[in-house]
Short mmCIF file of N, CA, C and O in Angstrom, two decimals:
data_model
loop_
_atom_site.label_atom_id
_atom_site.label_comp_id
_atom_site.label_asym_id
_atom_site.label_seq_id
_atom_site.Cartn_x
_atom_site.Cartn_y
_atom_site.Cartn_z
N MET A 1 -80.71 48.67 -154.62
CA MET A 1 -82.13 48.67 -154.30
C MET A 1 -82.52 49.97 -153.64
O MET A 1 -81.72 50.58 -152.95
N ALA A 2 -83.74 50.33 -153.86
CA ALA A 2 -84.31 51.50 -153.20
C ALA A 2 -85.48 51.03 -152.34
O ALA A 2 -86.06 49.97 -152.57
N ALA A 3 -85.82 51.83 -151.35
CA ALA A 3 -86.96 51.55 -150.48
C ALA A 3 -87.43 52.88 -149.91
O ALA A 3 -86.77 53.91 -150.07
N ASN A 4 -88.58 52.84 -149.25
CA ASN A 4 -89.11 54.03 -148.60
C ASN A 4 -89.21 53.77 -147.10
O ASN A 4 -89.50 52.66 -146.67
N VAL A 5 -89.04 54.84 -146.32
CA VAL A 5 -89.17 54.77 -144.87
C VAL A 5 -90.66 54.77 -144.52
O VAL A 5 -91.44 55.50 -145.14
N VAL A 6 -91.05 53.96 -143.54
CA VAL A 6 -92.46 53.92 -143.14
C VAL A 6 -92.88 55.29 -142.60
O VAL A 6 -92.09 56.00 -141.99
N ALA A 7 -94.14 55.67 -142.85
CA ALA A 7 -94.64 56.97 -142.39
C ALA A 7 -94.71 57.02 -140.87
O ALA A 7 -94.34 58.01 -140.25
N TRP A 8 -95.23 55.96 -140.26
CA TRP A 8 -95.33 55.86 -138.80
C TRP A 8 -94.82 54.50 -138.37
O TRP A 8 -95.05 53.51 -139.03
N ARG A 9 -94.14 54.47 -137.24
CA ARG A 9 -93.65 53.20 -136.71
C ARG A 9 -94.04 53.09 -135.25
O ARG A 9 -94.20 54.10 -134.55
N ARG A 10 -94.25 51.85 -134.82
CA ARG A 10 -94.57 51.61 -133.41
C ARG A 10 -93.29 51.73 -132.59
O ARG A 10 -92.22 51.38 -133.04
N TRP A 11 -93.42 52.23 -131.37
CA TRP A 11 -92.26 52.48 -130.53
C TRP A 11 -92.66 52.32 -129.07
O TRP A 11 -93.81 52.50 -128.70
N GLY A 12 -91.69 52.01 -128.23
CA GLY A 12 -91.92 51.96 -126.79
C GLY A 12 -92.36 50.60 -126.29
O GLY A 12 -92.29 49.60 -126.99
N ASP A 13 -92.86 50.59 -125.04
CA ASP A 13 -93.30 49.34 -124.42
C ASP A 13 -94.45 48.73 -125.21
O ASP A 13 -95.51 49.34 -125.35
N PHE A 14 -94.24 47.55 -125.72
CA PHE A 14 -95.22 46.79 -126.51
C PHE A 14 -95.72 47.56 -127.73
O PHE A 14 -96.79 47.27 -128.25
N GLY A 15 -94.98 48.57 -128.18
CA GLY A 15 -95.34 49.29 -129.40
C GLY A 15 -96.58 50.15 -129.27
O GLY A 15 -97.30 50.35 -130.24
N GLN A 16 -96.84 50.69 -128.09
CA GLN A 16 -98.05 51.47 -127.89
C GLN A 16 -97.92 52.93 -128.30
O GLN A 16 -98.91 53.64 -128.36
N GLU A 17 -96.72 53.39 -128.57
CA GLU A 17 -96.52 54.76 -129.05
C GLU A 17 -96.23 54.72 -130.54
O GLU A 17 -95.73 53.75 -131.07
N LEU A 18 -96.53 55.81 -131.22
CA LEU A 18 -96.25 55.94 -132.65
C LEU A 18 -95.28 57.09 -132.86
O LEU A 18 -95.42 58.15 -132.24
N ARG A 19 -94.33 56.88 -133.74
CA ARG A 19 -93.36 57.92 -134.08
C ARG A 19 -93.33 58.07 -135.60
O ARG A 19 -93.39 57.08 -136.32
N PRO A 20 -93.21 59.31 -136.10
CA PRO A 20 -93.16 59.50 -137.55
C PRO A 20 -91.78 59.17 -138.11
O PRO A 20 -90.76 59.64 -137.61
N GLY A 21 -91.72 58.35 -139.15
CA GLY A 21 -90.45 58.01 -139.78
C GLY A 21 -89.48 57.39 -138.80
O GLY A 21 -89.86 56.61 -137.93
N THR A 22 -88.21 57.73 -138.94
CA THR A 22 -87.19 57.25 -137.99
C THR A 22 -86.43 58.47 -137.48
O THR A 22 -86.69 59.59 -137.89
N LYS A 23 -85.50 58.23 -136.59
CA LYS A 23 -84.71 59.33 -136.05
C LYS A 23 -83.90 60.03 -137.15
O LYS A 23 -83.73 61.23 -137.13
N ALA A 24 -83.45 59.25 -138.13
CA ALA A 24 -82.58 59.81 -139.17
C ALA A 24 -83.32 60.23 -140.44
O ALA A 24 -82.85 61.13 -141.15
N PHE A 25 -84.46 59.60 -140.75
CA PHE A 25 -85.16 59.87 -142.01
C PHE A 25 -86.63 60.20 -141.77
O PHE A 25 -87.27 59.62 -140.89
N LYS A 26 -87.17 61.10 -142.57
CA LYS A 26 -88.59 61.42 -142.52
C LYS A 26 -89.39 60.25 -143.08
O LYS A 26 -88.89 59.47 -143.89
N GLY A 27 -90.63 60.14 -142.68
CA GLY A 27 -91.51 59.12 -143.21
C GLY A 27 -91.70 59.31 -144.71
O GLY A 27 -91.90 60.43 -145.17
N GLY A 28 -91.61 58.24 -145.48
CA GLY A 28 -91.76 58.31 -146.92
C GLY A 28 -90.47 58.62 -147.67
O GLY A 28 -90.45 58.58 -148.90
N ALA A 29 -89.40 58.93 -146.96
CA ALA A 29 -88.13 59.27 -147.62
C ALA A 29 -87.60 58.08 -148.41
O ALA A 29 -87.70 56.94 -147.99
N LYS A 30 -87.05 58.37 -149.57
CA LYS A 30 -86.45 57.32 -150.40
C LYS A 30 -85.02 57.11 -149.93
O LYS A 30 -84.26 58.06 -149.76
N VAL A 31 -84.67 55.84 -149.70
CA VAL A 31 -83.31 55.49 -149.31
C VAL A 31 -82.82 54.38 -150.23
O VAL A 31 -83.61 53.67 -150.84
N TYR A 32 -81.52 54.28 -150.34
CA TYR A 32 -80.90 53.21 -151.12
C TYR A 32 -80.31 52.20 -150.15
O TYR A 32 -79.58 52.57 -149.23
N VAL A 33 -80.62 50.94 -150.35
CA VAL A 33 -80.08 49.86 -149.52
C VAL A 33 -78.76 49.44 -150.14
O VAL A 33 -78.72 48.97 -151.27
N ILE A 34 -77.68 49.64 -149.38
CA ILE A 34 -76.37 49.33 -149.95
C ILE A 34 -75.79 48.05 -149.38
O ILE A 34 -74.74 47.61 -149.83
N GLY A 35 -76.47 47.45 -148.42
CA GLY A 35 -75.98 46.18 -147.89
C GLY A 35 -76.84 45.70 -146.74
O GLY A 35 -77.54 46.48 -146.11
N THR A 36 -76.79 44.40 -146.51
CA THR A 36 -77.49 43.81 -145.38
C THR A 36 -76.48 43.08 -144.52
O THR A 36 -75.32 42.90 -144.91
N TYR A 37 -76.91 42.65 -143.37
CA TYR A 37 -76.05 41.92 -142.45
C TYR A 37 -76.60 40.51 -142.29
O TYR A 37 -77.47 40.27 -141.46
N PRO A 38 -76.13 39.56 -143.12
CA PRO A 38 -76.69 38.21 -143.12
C PRO A 38 -76.56 37.49 -141.79
O PRO A 38 -77.36 36.64 -141.47
N GLY A 39 -75.57 37.83 -141.00
CA GLY A 39 -75.41 37.18 -139.69
C GLY A 39 -76.58 37.45 -138.77
O GLY A 39 -76.85 36.73 -137.84
N PHE A 40 -77.31 38.53 -139.04
CA PHE A 40 -78.48 38.89 -138.25
C PHE A 40 -79.77 38.51 -138.97
O PHE A 40 -80.84 39.01 -138.63
N GLY A 41 -79.70 37.68 -139.98
CA GLY A 41 -80.89 37.28 -140.72
C GLY A 41 -81.47 38.42 -141.54
O GLY A 41 -82.67 38.48 -141.75
N ASP A 42 -80.63 39.33 -141.97
CA ASP A 42 -81.03 40.51 -142.73
C ASP A 42 -82.03 41.38 -141.98
O ASP A 42 -82.81 42.11 -142.58
N GLU A 43 -82.01 41.32 -140.64
CA GLU A 43 -82.87 42.18 -139.85
C GLU A 43 -82.32 43.60 -139.77
O GLU A 43 -83.04 44.52 -139.41
N GLN A 44 -81.05 43.78 -140.08
CA GLN A 44 -80.41 45.09 -140.13
C GLN A 44 -79.86 45.30 -141.52
O GLN A 44 -79.42 44.36 -142.16
N LEU A 45 -79.89 46.53 -141.98
CA LEU A 45 -79.31 46.83 -143.28
C LEU A 45 -78.66 48.20 -143.24
O LEU A 45 -78.87 48.97 -142.31
N GLU A 46 -77.87 48.48 -144.24
CA GLU A 46 -77.21 49.78 -144.37
C GLU A 46 -77.97 50.57 -145.43
O GLU A 46 -78.19 50.09 -146.53
N ALA A 47 -78.39 51.77 -145.06
CA ALA A 47 -79.17 52.61 -145.97
C ALA A 47 -78.50 53.97 -146.15
O ALA A 47 -77.90 54.50 -145.22
N VAL A 48 -78.63 54.51 -147.35
CA VAL A 48 -78.12 55.84 -147.66
C VAL A 48 -79.30 56.68 -148.14
O VAL A 48 -80.08 56.25 -149.00
N GLY A 49 -79.45 57.86 -147.57
CA GLY A 49 -80.53 58.75 -147.97
C GLY A 49 -80.29 60.15 -147.43
O GLY A 49 -79.29 60.40 -146.75
N ARG A 50 -81.21 61.04 -147.73
CA ARG A 50 -81.10 62.41 -147.23
C ARG A 50 -81.64 62.47 -145.81
O ARG A 50 -82.75 62.05 -145.54
N GLY A 51 -80.82 63.03 -144.92
CA GLY A 51 -81.15 63.08 -143.50
C GLY A 51 -82.37 63.93 -143.20
O GLY A 51 -82.70 64.88 -143.92
N ARG A 52 -83.05 63.61 -142.12
CA ARG A 52 -84.27 64.28 -141.70
C ARG A 52 -84.04 65.76 -141.39
O ARG A 52 -84.84 66.60 -141.76
N HIS A 53 -82.96 66.09 -140.71
CA HIS A 53 -82.80 67.44 -140.19
C HIS A 53 -82.04 68.40 -141.10
O HIS A 53 -82.35 69.57 -141.15
N HIS A 54 -81.05 67.91 -141.81
CA HIS A 54 -80.21 68.82 -142.57
C HIS A 54 -80.25 68.58 -144.07
O HIS A 54 -79.71 69.38 -144.83
N GLY A 55 -80.84 67.49 -144.52
CA GLY A 55 -80.97 67.23 -145.95
C GLY A 55 -79.71 66.74 -146.63
O GLY A 55 -79.70 66.54 -147.83
N ARG A 56 -78.63 66.54 -145.88
CA ARG A 56 -77.40 65.99 -146.46
C ARG A 56 -77.51 64.48 -146.55
O ARG A 56 -78.25 63.86 -145.82
N TRP A 57 -76.72 63.89 -147.43
CA TRP A 57 -76.71 62.44 -147.59
C TRP A 57 -76.05 61.82 -146.38
O TRP A 57 -74.97 62.24 -145.96
N ILE A 58 -76.69 60.80 -145.80
CA ILE A 58 -76.13 60.09 -144.66
C ILE A 58 -76.22 58.59 -144.92
O ILE A 58 -77.04 58.14 -145.72
N SER A 59 -75.40 57.84 -144.24
CA SER A 59 -75.39 56.39 -144.34
C SER A 59 -75.51 55.84 -142.92
O SER A 59 -74.70 56.18 -142.07
N ILE A 60 -76.54 55.01 -142.68
CA ILE A 60 -76.73 54.47 -141.34
C ILE A 60 -77.15 53.01 -141.39
O ILE A 60 -77.63 52.53 -142.42
N LYS A 61 -76.97 52.33 -140.27
CA LYS A 61 -77.53 50.98 -140.07
C LYS A 61 -78.92 51.17 -139.51
O LYS A 61 -79.14 52.01 -138.63
N MET A 62 -79.89 50.41 -140.03
CA MET A 62 -81.24 50.53 -139.51
C MET A 62 -81.98 49.20 -139.63
O MET A 62 -81.60 48.35 -140.43
N PRO A 63 -83.03 49.02 -138.82
CA PRO A 63 -83.81 47.78 -138.91
C PRO A 63 -84.56 47.70 -140.24
O PRO A 63 -85.08 48.71 -140.73
N THR A 64 -84.63 46.53 -140.79
CA THR A 64 -85.34 46.30 -142.04
C THR A 64 -86.81 46.65 -141.90
O THR A 64 -87.44 47.13 -142.84
N ARG A 65 -87.40 46.46 -140.71
CA ARG A 65 -88.83 46.69 -140.52
C ARG A 65 -89.24 48.15 -140.71
O ARG A 65 -90.41 48.45 -140.88
N HIS A 66 -88.30 49.07 -140.69
CA HIS A 66 -88.62 50.48 -140.86
C HIS A 66 -88.68 50.91 -142.33
O HIS A 66 -88.87 52.09 -142.61
N LEU A 67 -88.51 49.96 -143.24
CA LEU A 67 -88.57 50.27 -144.68
C LEU A 67 -89.67 49.46 -145.34
O LEU A 67 -90.05 48.40 -144.86
N HIS A 68 -90.16 49.96 -146.46
CA HIS A 68 -91.16 49.23 -147.24
C HIS A 68 -90.95 49.54 -148.72
O HIS A 68 -90.14 50.38 -149.08
N THR A 69 -91.67 48.87 -149.58
CA THR A 69 -91.62 49.05 -151.02
C THR A 69 -90.19 48.90 -151.56
O THR A 69 -89.67 49.79 -152.23
N PHE A 70 -89.58 47.79 -151.24
CA PHE A 70 -88.24 47.50 -151.76
C PHE A 70 -88.34 47.26 -153.26
O PHE A 70 -89.27 46.61 -153.73
N ARG A 71 -87.39 47.80 -154.02
CA ARG A 71 -87.42 47.64 -155.47
C ARG A 71 -86.02 47.78 -156.04
O ARG A 71 -85.17 48.45 -155.46
N ALA A 72 -85.80 47.12 -157.18
CA ALA A 72 -84.54 47.26 -157.89
C ALA A 72 -84.54 48.61 -158.58
O ALA A 72 -85.50 48.98 -159.25
N LYS A 73 -83.49 49.39 -158.40
CA LYS A 73 -83.44 50.74 -158.95
C LYS A 73 -82.00 51.10 -159.26
O LYS A 73 -81.10 50.83 -158.47
N LEU A 74 -81.78 51.72 -160.41
CA LEU A 74 -80.44 52.21 -160.74
C LEU A 74 -80.12 53.43 -159.89
O LEU A 74 -80.98 54.27 -159.66
N VAL A 75 -78.89 53.51 -159.45
CA VAL A 75 -78.45 54.65 -158.64
C VAL A 75 -77.71 55.62 -159.54
O VAL A 75 -76.74 55.24 -160.20
N HIS A 76 -78.16 56.88 -159.57
CA HIS A 76 -77.51 57.90 -160.37
C HIS A 76 -76.86 59.00 -159.53
O HIS A 76 -76.03 59.73 -160.03
N ALA A 77 -77.26 59.12 -158.27
CA ALA A 77 -76.77 60.20 -157.41
C ALA A 77 -75.29 59.98 -157.09
O ALA A 77 -74.92 58.98 -156.47
N PRO A 78 -74.42 60.91 -157.47
CA PRO A 78 -72.99 60.76 -157.19
C PRO A 78 -72.69 60.65 -155.70
O PRO A 78 -71.79 59.91 -155.31
N ALA A 79 -73.45 61.35 -154.86
CA ALA A 79 -73.21 61.28 -153.42
C ALA A 79 -73.43 59.87 -152.89
O ALA A 79 -72.73 59.41 -151.99
N VAL A 80 -74.40 59.17 -153.45
CA VAL A 80 -74.66 57.80 -153.03
C VAL A 80 -73.58 56.87 -153.56
O VAL A 80 -73.08 56.01 -152.84
N LEU A 81 -73.20 57.06 -154.80
CA LEU A 81 -72.18 56.20 -155.41
C LEU A 81 -70.83 56.34 -154.70
O LEU A 81 -70.07 55.37 -154.61
N ARG A 82 -70.52 57.51 -154.18
CA ARG A 82 -69.25 57.72 -153.47
C ARG A 82 -69.21 56.99 -152.13
O ARG A 82 -68.15 56.67 -151.62
N ARG A 83 -70.35 56.73 -151.53
CA ARG A 83 -70.40 56.15 -150.20
C ARG A 83 -70.21 54.64 -150.17
O ARG A 83 -70.10 54.05 -149.11
N TYR A 84 -70.21 54.03 -151.31
CA TYR A 84 -70.15 52.58 -151.32
C TYR A 84 -69.41 52.13 -152.56
O TYR A 84 -69.55 52.71 -153.62
N ASP A 85 -68.66 51.04 -152.44
CA ASP A 85 -67.95 50.47 -153.57
C ASP A 85 -68.95 49.60 -154.35
O ASP A 85 -69.12 48.42 -154.06
N TRP A 86 -69.64 50.20 -155.30
CA TRP A 86 -70.69 49.51 -156.03
C TRP A 86 -70.11 48.50 -157.01
O TRP A 86 -69.09 48.73 -157.62
N HIS A 87 -70.79 47.41 -157.15
CA HIS A 87 -70.43 46.43 -158.16
C HIS A 87 -71.71 46.06 -158.90
O HIS A 87 -72.80 46.09 -158.33
N PRO A 88 -71.60 45.75 -160.18
CA PRO A 88 -72.79 45.46 -160.97
C PRO A 88 -73.56 44.24 -160.44
O PRO A 88 -72.96 43.24 -160.05
N VAL A 89 -74.87 44.36 -160.40
CA VAL A 89 -75.74 43.28 -159.96
C VAL A 89 -76.80 43.09 -161.04
O VAL A 89 -77.34 44.06 -161.57
N GLU A 90 -77.09 41.85 -161.36
CA GLU A 90 -78.13 41.59 -162.34
C GLU A 90 -79.48 42.02 -161.78
O GLU A 90 -79.74 41.87 -160.59
N ARG A 91 -80.32 42.55 -162.63
CA ARG A 91 -81.62 43.05 -162.21
C ARG A 91 -82.46 41.96 -161.53
O ARG A 91 -83.12 42.21 -160.53
N GLU A 92 -82.41 40.74 -162.08
CA GLU A 92 -83.19 39.65 -161.50
C GLU A 92 -82.75 39.34 -160.07
O GLU A 92 -83.56 39.08 -159.19
N ALA A 93 -81.44 39.38 -159.84
CA ALA A 93 -80.93 39.13 -158.49
C ALA A 93 -81.36 40.24 -157.54
O ALA A 93 -81.74 39.97 -156.39
N ALA A 94 -81.33 41.48 -158.02
CA ALA A 94 -81.77 42.60 -157.19
C ALA A 94 -83.26 42.50 -156.89
O ALA A 94 -83.70 42.79 -155.77
N GLU A 95 -84.07 42.05 -157.85
CA GLU A 95 -85.50 41.89 -157.62
C GLU A 95 -85.79 40.78 -156.63
O GLU A 95 -86.67 40.91 -155.78
N ARG A 96 -85.03 39.68 -156.70
CA ARG A 96 -85.19 38.59 -155.73
C ARG A 96 -84.82 39.07 -154.32
O ARG A 96 -85.52 38.77 -153.35
N GLN A 97 -83.74 39.83 -154.22
CA GLN A 97 -83.32 40.37 -152.92
C GLN A 97 -84.38 41.34 -152.39
O GLN A 97 -84.68 41.35 -151.20
N ALA A 98 -84.97 42.16 -153.26
CA ALA A 98 -86.01 43.10 -152.83
C ALA A 98 -87.23 42.35 -152.30
O ALA A 98 -87.80 42.72 -151.27
N GLU A 99 -87.64 41.28 -152.97
CA GLU A 99 -88.77 40.48 -152.51
C GLU A 99 -88.47 39.85 -151.15
O GLU A 99 -89.32 39.81 -150.27
N ARG A 100 -87.25 39.36 -150.99
CA ARG A 100 -86.83 38.74 -149.73
C ARG A 100 -86.85 39.75 -148.58
O ARG A 100 -87.36 39.49 -147.50
N LEU A 101 -86.30 40.95 -148.83
CA LEU A 101 -86.29 41.99 -147.80
C LEU A 101 -87.71 42.46 -147.48
O LEU A 101 -88.01 42.77 -146.32
N HIS A 102 -88.58 42.50 -148.48
CA HIS A 102 -89.98 42.87 -148.23
C HIS A 102 -90.63 41.85 -147.28
O HIS A 102 -91.33 42.24 -146.34
N ARG A 103 -90.39 40.56 -147.52
CA ARG A 103 -90.93 39.52 -146.64
C ARG A 103 -90.39 39.65 -145.22
O ARG A 103 -91.14 39.56 -144.24
N ILE A 104 -89.09 39.86 -145.10
CA ILE A 104 -88.45 39.99 -143.79
C ILE A 104 -89.02 41.20 -143.05
O ILE A 104 -89.34 41.12 -141.86
N ALA A 105 -89.14 42.34 -143.74
CA ALA A 105 -89.65 43.56 -143.11
C ALA A 105 -91.09 43.35 -142.63
O ALA A 105 -91.46 43.77 -141.53
N ARG A 106 -91.89 42.70 -143.44
CA ARG A 106 -93.29 42.45 -143.07
C ARG A 106 -93.37 41.55 -141.83
O ARG A 106 -94.12 41.83 -140.90
N GLU A 107 -92.58 40.47 -141.82
CA GLU A 107 -92.56 39.58 -140.66
C GLU A 107 -92.10 40.31 -139.40
O GLU A 107 -92.67 40.13 -138.33
N GLN A 108 -91.07 41.15 -139.54
CA GLN A 108 -90.57 41.90 -138.39
C GLN A 108 -91.62 42.87 -137.85
O GLN A 108 -91.78 43.00 -136.64
N ARG A 109 -92.32 43.57 -138.74
CA ARG A 109 -93.35 44.51 -138.29
C ARG A 109 -94.46 43.78 -137.54
O ARG A 109 -95.05 44.33 -136.61
N GLN A 110 -94.76 42.54 -137.94
CA GLN A 110 -95.83 41.79 -137.29
C GLN A 110 -95.41 41.20 -135.95
O GLN A 110 -96.23 41.04 -135.06
N THR A 111 -94.13 40.85 -135.80
CA THR A 111 -93.71 40.13 -134.60
C THR A 111 -92.85 40.93 -133.62
O THR A 111 -92.68 40.49 -132.49
N TYR A 112 -92.31 42.07 -134.00
CA TYR A 112 -91.34 42.75 -133.14
C TYR A 112 -91.95 43.22 -131.83
O TYR A 112 -91.39 43.03 -130.76
N HIS A 113 -93.10 43.88 -131.89
CA HIS A 113 -93.77 44.33 -130.67
C HIS A 113 -94.83 43.31 -130.30
O HIS A 113 -95.70 42.98 -131.10
N GLY A 114 -94.78 42.81 -129.07
CA GLY A 114 -95.67 41.74 -128.65
C GLY A 114 -97.09 42.19 -128.34
O GLY A 114 -98.01 41.41 -128.40
N GLY A 115 -97.27 43.46 -128.00
CA GLY A 115 -98.59 43.92 -127.58
C GLY A 115 -99.52 44.26 -128.73
O GLY A 115 -99.11 44.30 -129.88
N PRO A 116 -100.77 44.49 -128.41
CA PRO A 116 -101.74 44.88 -129.44
C PRO A 116 -101.45 46.29 -129.95
O PRO A 116 -100.76 47.07 -129.29
N HIS A 117 -101.97 46.61 -131.10
CA HIS A 117 -101.78 47.94 -131.67
C HIS A 117 -102.60 48.96 -130.89
O HIS A 117 -103.69 48.64 -130.41
N PRO A 118 -102.10 50.21 -130.77
CA PRO A 118 -102.90 51.24 -130.11
C PRO A 118 -104.14 51.56 -130.94
O PRO A 118 -104.22 51.21 -132.12
N ASP A 119 -105.11 52.22 -130.34
CA ASP A 119 -106.34 52.55 -131.05
C ASP A 119 -106.50 54.06 -131.06
O ASP A 119 -106.58 54.66 -129.99
N PRO A 120 -106.55 54.75 -132.14
CA PRO A 120 -106.35 54.29 -133.51
C PRO A 120 -104.87 54.12 -133.80
O PRO A 120 -104.04 54.79 -133.21
N CYS A 121 -104.55 53.24 -134.72
CA CYS A 121 -103.16 52.97 -135.05
C CYS A 121 -102.85 53.46 -136.46
O CYS A 121 -103.60 53.20 -137.39
N LEU A 122 -101.74 54.17 -136.60
CA LEU A 122 -101.30 54.69 -137.89
C LEU A 122 -100.05 54.01 -138.40
O LEU A 122 -99.44 54.49 -139.35
N CYS A 123 -99.64 52.90 -137.76
CA CYS A 123 -98.41 52.24 -138.19
C CYS A 123 -98.55 51.72 -139.62
O CYS A 123 -99.67 51.59 -140.14
N HIS A 124 -97.45 51.41 -140.25
CA HIS A 124 -97.45 50.97 -141.65
C HIS A 124 -98.32 49.72 -141.85
O HIS A 124 -99.08 49.64 -142.80
N ALA A 125 -98.23 48.78 -140.93
CA ALA A 125 -99.00 47.54 -141.07
C ALA A 125 -100.50 47.81 -141.06
O ALA A 125 -101.25 47.23 -141.83
N CYS A 126 -100.94 48.70 -140.19
CA CYS A 126 -102.38 49.02 -140.12
C CYS A 126 -102.83 49.87 -141.29
O CYS A 126 -103.93 49.68 -141.83
N LEU A 127 -102.02 50.83 -141.70
CA LEU A 127 -102.40 51.70 -142.82
C LEU A 127 -102.49 50.95 -144.15
O LEU A 127 -103.33 51.27 -144.98
N THR A 128 -101.65 49.94 -144.33
CA THR A 128 -101.65 49.21 -145.60
C THR A 128 -102.48 47.92 -145.54
O THR A 128 -102.67 47.28 -146.55
N GLY A 129 -102.97 47.56 -144.35
CA GLY A 129 -103.76 46.36 -144.20
C GLY A 129 -102.93 45.09 -144.09
O GLY A 129 -103.47 43.99 -144.08
N GLU A 130 -101.61 45.21 -143.94
CA GLU A 130 -100.79 44.01 -143.84
C GLU A 130 -100.91 43.36 -142.47
O GLU A 130 -100.58 42.21 -142.30
N ALA A 131 -101.43 44.09 -141.47
CA ALA A 131 -101.60 43.52 -140.13
C ALA A 131 -102.72 42.48 -140.11
O ALA A 131 -102.67 41.52 -139.37
N SER A 132 -103.72 42.67 -140.96
CA SER A 132 -104.85 41.74 -140.95
C SER A 132 -104.63 40.55 -141.88
O SER A 132 -105.31 39.55 -141.78
N GLY A 133 -103.66 40.66 -142.82
CA GLY A 133 -103.50 39.59 -143.78
C GLY A 133 -102.22 38.98 -143.78
O GLY A 133 -101.20 38.85 -143.63
#
């Protein structure tokens, strides 16, 4: 599966600060999801993508809420294929997993920070209108 990093994320006490992307990836960066951690309710996943600072391929654990637009995608990059022992997955199963992760990420973005959004807010939920619906 592939996904994109949110452009802005809420950070700090009650989510009143905004930060671009994540510490490891720029906002909008394409990453490949190579695994989730079911013991944590898929709130954490392992992602592979090009790092923010040096552009090399990196593999990190990150919260699901920092990604959006999950989709089934074939991996062609040799650097990504070397980082994980890939096994064939049916497209339908990958699409179901992508829909599930999208739901989890949306729920996490809505509930993780207890406070109201800052004004003006540029977080992914506010920019896409998912906060109101």
